[in-house]
PDB file of C-alpha atoms in Angstrom:
ATOM      1  CA  MET A 355     -15.873  20.016  -6.740  1.00  0.00           C
ATOM      2  CA  LEU A 356     -13.244  17.432  -5.850  1.00  0.00           C
ATOM      3  CA  SER A 357     -13.248  13.731  -6.638  1.00  0.00           C
ATOM      4  CA  ARG A 358     -11.366  11.220  -4.499  1.00  0.00           C
ATOM      5  CA  LEU A 359      -9.343   8.876  -6.705  1.00  0.00           C
ATOM      6  CA  LEU A 360      -6.831   6.103  -6.198  1.00  0.00           C
ATOM      7  CA  LYS A 361      -3.441   7.818  -5.944  1.00  0.00           C
ATOM      8  CA  ALA A 362      -1.169   4.828  -5.428  1.00  0.00           C
ATOM      9  CA  LYS A 363      -1.272   1.107  -4.778  1.00  0.00           C
ATOM     10  CA  ILE A 364       1.204  -1.578  -3.765  1.00  0.00           C
ATOM     11  CA  HIS A 365      -0.465  -4.770  -4.957  1.00  0.00           C
ATOM     12  CA  ARG A 366      -0.047  -8.187  -3.296  1.00  0.00           C
ATOM     13  CA  ALA A 367       2.733  -7.386  -0.875  1.00  0.00           C
ATOM     14  CA  VAL A 368       3.440 -10.010   1.777  1.00  0.00           C
ATOM     15  CA  VAL A 369       3.369  -9.129   5.488  1.00  0.00           C
ATOM     16  CA  THR A 370       6.807  -9.862   6.961  1.00  0.00           C
ATOM     17  CA  GLN A 371       6.188  -8.657  10.525  1.00  0.00           C
ATOM     18  CA  ALA A 372       3.237  -7.924  12.816  1.00  0.00           C
ATOM     19  CA  GLU A 373       4.504  -5.965  15.819  1.00  0.00           C
ATOM     20  CA  LEU A 374       1.698  -5.432  18.344  1.00  0.00           C
ATOM     21  CA  HIS A 375       3.785  -3.378  20.780  1.00  0.00           C
ATOM     22  CA  TYR A 376       5.484  -1.147  18.196  1.00  0.00           C
ATOM     23  CA  GLU A 377       4.206   2.426  17.960  1.00  0.00           C
ATOM     24  CA  GLY A 378       1.421   2.166  15.348  1.00  0.00           C
ATOM     25  CA  SER A 379       1.783   2.406  11.567  1.00  0.00           C
ATOM     26  CA  CYS A 380       2.985   0.175   8.751  1.00  0.00           C
ATOM     27  CA  ALA A 381       6.663   0.034   7.816  1.00  0.00           C
ATOM     28  CA  ILE A 382       7.092  -0.358   4.056  1.00  0.00           C
ATOM     29  CA  ASP A 383      10.335  -1.051   2.188  1.00  0.00           C
ATOM     30  CA  GLY A 384      11.599   2.367   1.054  1.00  0.00           C
ATOM     31  CA  VAL A 385      11.938   1.223  -2.557  1.00  0.00           C
ATOM     32  CA  LEU A 386       8.238   0.271  -2.711  1.00  0.00           C
ATOM     33  CA  LEU A 387       7.269   3.471  -0.907  1.00  0.00           C
ATOM     34  CA  ASP A 388       9.178   5.662  -3.372  1.00  0.00           C
ATOM     35  CA  LEU A 389       7.992   3.858  -6.503  1.00  0.00           C
ATOM     36  CA  ALA A 390       4.380   4.155  -5.363  1.00  0.00           C
ATOM     37  CA  GLY A 391       4.854   7.805  -4.403  1.00  0.00           C
ATOM     38  CA  ILE A 392       3.551   7.181  -0.893  1.00  0.00           C
ATOM     39  CA  ARG A 393       4.857   9.734   1.580  1.00  0.00           C
ATOM     40  CA  GLU A 394       6.062   8.856   5.035  1.00  0.00           C
ATOM     41  CA  TYR A 395       3.219   9.436   7.550  1.00  0.00           C
ATOM     42  CA  GLU A 396       0.625   9.436   4.753  1.00  0.00           C
ATOM     43  CA  GLU A 397      -2.673   7.730   5.529  1.00  0.00           C
ATOM     44  CA  ILE A 398      -2.833   4.303   3.932  1.00  0.00           C
ATOM     45  CA  HIS A 399      -5.575   1.754   3.500  1.00  0.00           C
ATOM     46  CA  ILE A 400      -4.567  -1.875   3.899  1.00  0.00           C
ATOM     47  CA  TRP A 401      -6.757  -4.560   2.407  1.00  0.00           C
ATOM     48  CA  ASN A 402      -5.836  -8.025   3.619  1.00  0.00           C
ATOM     49  CA  VAL A 403      -6.385 -10.403   0.700  1.00  0.00           C
ATOM     50  CA  THR A 404      -5.804 -13.435   2.935  1.00  0.00           C
ATOM     51  CA  ASN A 405      -8.460 -12.757   5.593  1.00  0.00           C
ATOM     52  CA  GLY A 406     -10.636 -10.022   4.047  1.00  0.00           C
ATOM     53  CA  LYS A 407      -9.970  -7.438   6.773  1.00  0.00           C
ATOM     54  CA  ARG A 408      -9.614  -3.771   5.799  1.00  0.00           C
ATOM     55  CA  PHE A 409      -8.049  -1.101   7.974  1.00  0.00           C
ATOM     56  CA  THR A 410      -6.409   2.300   7.904  1.00  0.00           C
ATOM     57  CA  THR A 411      -3.083   3.414   9.363  1.00  0.00           C
ATOM     58  CA  TYR A 412      -0.117   5.496   8.182  1.00  0.00           C
ATOM     59  CA  ALA A 413       3.078   4.649   6.344  1.00  0.00           C
ATOM     60  CA  ILE A 414       6.581   4.776   7.747  1.00  0.00           C
ATOM     61  CA  ARG A 415       9.748   4.139   5.784  1.00  0.00           C
ATOM     62  CA  GLY A 416      11.302   0.723   6.138  1.00  0.00           C
ATOM     63  CA  GLU A 417      14.856  -0.148   5.205  1.00  0.00           C
ATOM     64  CA  GLU A 418      15.373  -0.036   1.434  1.00  0.00           C
ATOM     65  CA  ASN A 419      15.633  -3.403  -0.326  1.00  0.00           C
ATOM     66  CA  SER A 420      14.701  -5.206   2.910  1.00  0.00           C
ATOM     67  CA  GLY A 421      11.295  -6.373   1.694  1.00  0.00           C
ATOM     68  CA  ILE A 422       9.757  -5.248   4.984  1.00  0.00           C
ATOM     69  CA  ILE A 423       6.004  -4.884   5.291  1.00  0.00           C
ATOM     70  CA  SER A 424       5.442  -4.605   9.042  1.00  0.00           C
ATOM     71  CA  VAL A 425       1.927  -4.031  10.354  1.00  0.00           C
ATOM     72  CA  ASN A 426       2.356  -2.423  13.769  1.00  0.00           C
ATOM     73  CA  GLY A 427       0.399  -1.485  16.878  1.00  0.00           C
ATOM     74  CA  GLY A 428      -3.270  -2.391  17.133  1.00  0.00           C
ATOM     75  CA  ALA A 429      -3.373  -3.048  13.387  1.00  0.00           C
ATOM     76  CA  ALA A 430      -1.139  -6.085  14.018  1.00  0.00           C
ATOM     77  CA  HIS A 431      -4.355  -7.869  15.054  1.00  0.00           C
ATOM     78  CA  GLN A 432      -5.542  -7.472  11.447  1.00  0.00           C
ATOM     79  CA  ALA A 433      -2.652  -9.231   9.674  1.00  0.00           C
ATOM     80  CA  ASP A 434      -0.395 -12.216  10.182  1.00  0.00           C
ATOM     81  CA  ILE A 435       3.065 -12.853   8.800  1.00  0.00           C
ATOM     82  CA  GLY A 436       2.654 -14.252   5.286  1.00  0.00           C
ATOM     83  CA  ASP A 437      -0.689 -12.555   4.572  1.00  0.00           C
ATOM     84  CA  LEU A 438      -1.115 -10.972   1.141  1.00  0.00           C
ATOM     85  CA  VAL A 439      -2.106  -7.306   1.339  1.00  0.00           C
ATOM     86  CA  ILE A 440      -2.901  -4.401  -0.939  1.00  0.00           C
ATOM     87  CA  ILE A 441      -1.748  -1.005   0.328  1.00  0.00           C
ATOM     88  CA  ALA A 442      -3.505   2.012  -1.187  1.00  0.00           C
ATOM     89  CA  THR A 443      -3.683   5.786  -0.885  1.00  0.00           C
ATOM     90  CA  PHE A 444      -6.255   8.196  -2.237  1.00  0.00           C
ATOM     91  CA  GLY A 445      -6.137  11.859  -3.184  1.00  0.00           C
ATOM     92  CA  ASP A 446      -8.643  14.614  -3.877  1.00  0.00           C
ATOM     93  CA  PHE A 447      -8.547  16.021  -7.403  1.00  0.00           C
ATOM     94  CA  THR A 448     -10.308  18.809  -9.258  1.00  0.00           C
ATOM     95  CA  VAL A 449     -12.180  17.809 -12.424  1.00  0.00           C
ATOM     96  CA  THR A 450      -9.252  18.959 -14.566  1.00  0.00           C
ATOM     97  CA  GLU A 451      -6.721  17.117 -12.392  1.00  0.00           C
ATOM     98  CA  ALA A 452      -8.905  13.994 -12.334  1.00  0.00           C
ATOM     99  CA  ASP A 453      -9.132  13.947 -16.128  1.00  0.00           C
ATOM    100  CA  ALA A 454      -5.333  13.766 -16.373  1.00  0.00           C
ATOM    101  CA  HIS A 455      -4.680  11.625 -13.293  1.00  0.00           C
ATOM    102  CA  LYS A 456      -2.868   8.298 -13.555  1.00  0.00           C
ATOM    103  CA  PRO A 457      -2.366   6.296 -10.341  1.00  0.00           C
ATOM    104  CA  ARG A 458       1.040   4.862  -9.454  1.00  0.00           C
ATOM    105  CA  LEU A 459       0.666   1.102  -9.266  1.00  0.00           C
ATOM    106  CA  VAL A 460       3.425  -1.144  -7.939  1.00  0.00           C
ATOM    107  CA  TYR A 461       3.046  -4.903  -8.249  1.00  0.00           C
ATOM    108  CA  ALA A 462       5.104  -6.877  -5.750  1.00  0.00           C
ATOM    109  CA  ASN A 463       6.754 -10.273  -6.012  1.00  0.00           C
ATOM    110  CA  PRO A 464       6.334 -12.722  -3.080  1.00  0.00           C
ATOM    111  CA  ASN A 465       9.583 -11.380  -1.544  1.00  0.00           C
ATOM    112  CA  ASN A 466       8.297  -7.770  -1.760  1.00  0.00           C
ATOM    113  CA  THR A 467      10.588  -6.785  -4.611  1.00  0.00           C
ATOM    114  CA  VAL A 468       9.084  -5.022  -7.612  1.00  0.00           C
ATOM    115  CA  ASN A 469       7.534  -7.260 -10.250  1.00  0.00           C
ATOM    116  CA  HIS A 470       6.391  -4.341 -12.416  1.00  0.00           C
ATOM    117  CA  THR A 471       4.780  -0.909 -12.287  1.00  0.00           C
ATOM    118  CA  ALA A 472       1.843   0.571 -14.177  1.00  0.00           C
ATOM    119  CA  ASN A 473      -0.422   3.609 -14.232  1.00  0.00           C
ATOM    120  CA  CYS A 474      -3.738   1.974 -15.121  1.00  0.00           C
ATOM    121  CA  ILE A 475      -5.663  -1.145 -14.183  1.00  0.00           C
ATOM    122  CA  PRO A 476      -6.614  -3.361 -17.147  1.00  0.00           C
ATOM    123  CA  VAL A 477     -10.265  -3.574 -18.132  1.00  0.00           C
ATOM    124  CA  GLN A 478     -11.897  -6.519 -16.380  1.00  0.00           C
ATOM    125  CA  VAL A 479     -13.488  -8.887 -18.868  1.00  0.00           C
ATOM    126  CA  ALA A 480     -16.640 -10.892 -18.283  1.00  0.00           C
TER     127      ALA A 480
END
């Protein structure tokens, strides 16, 4: 049996472009993409913290150190420039793999540079 777990997350990135007429996808700064371990053309979930919308697309590599987070194609209707987003991927793991799995978490600064990385989410307190 496989369990679907969070594989990677880029937390609180800021949308820099919304290109309605670009060919689909989401361009992500190559540095963020690599640190998170998100592959080009991999399915990604985007959760818009600003407006609450959630949608799925695929990742494409943006210029390294550019800070680009460009939501493209029809998905551009779901995000505006300046919106805070969380970008996540999931993977299927066997029980043994799941027991050892640690997600790759990248926390972004407001200019989409890396604030810090982690491999676990802190326990939420009451």
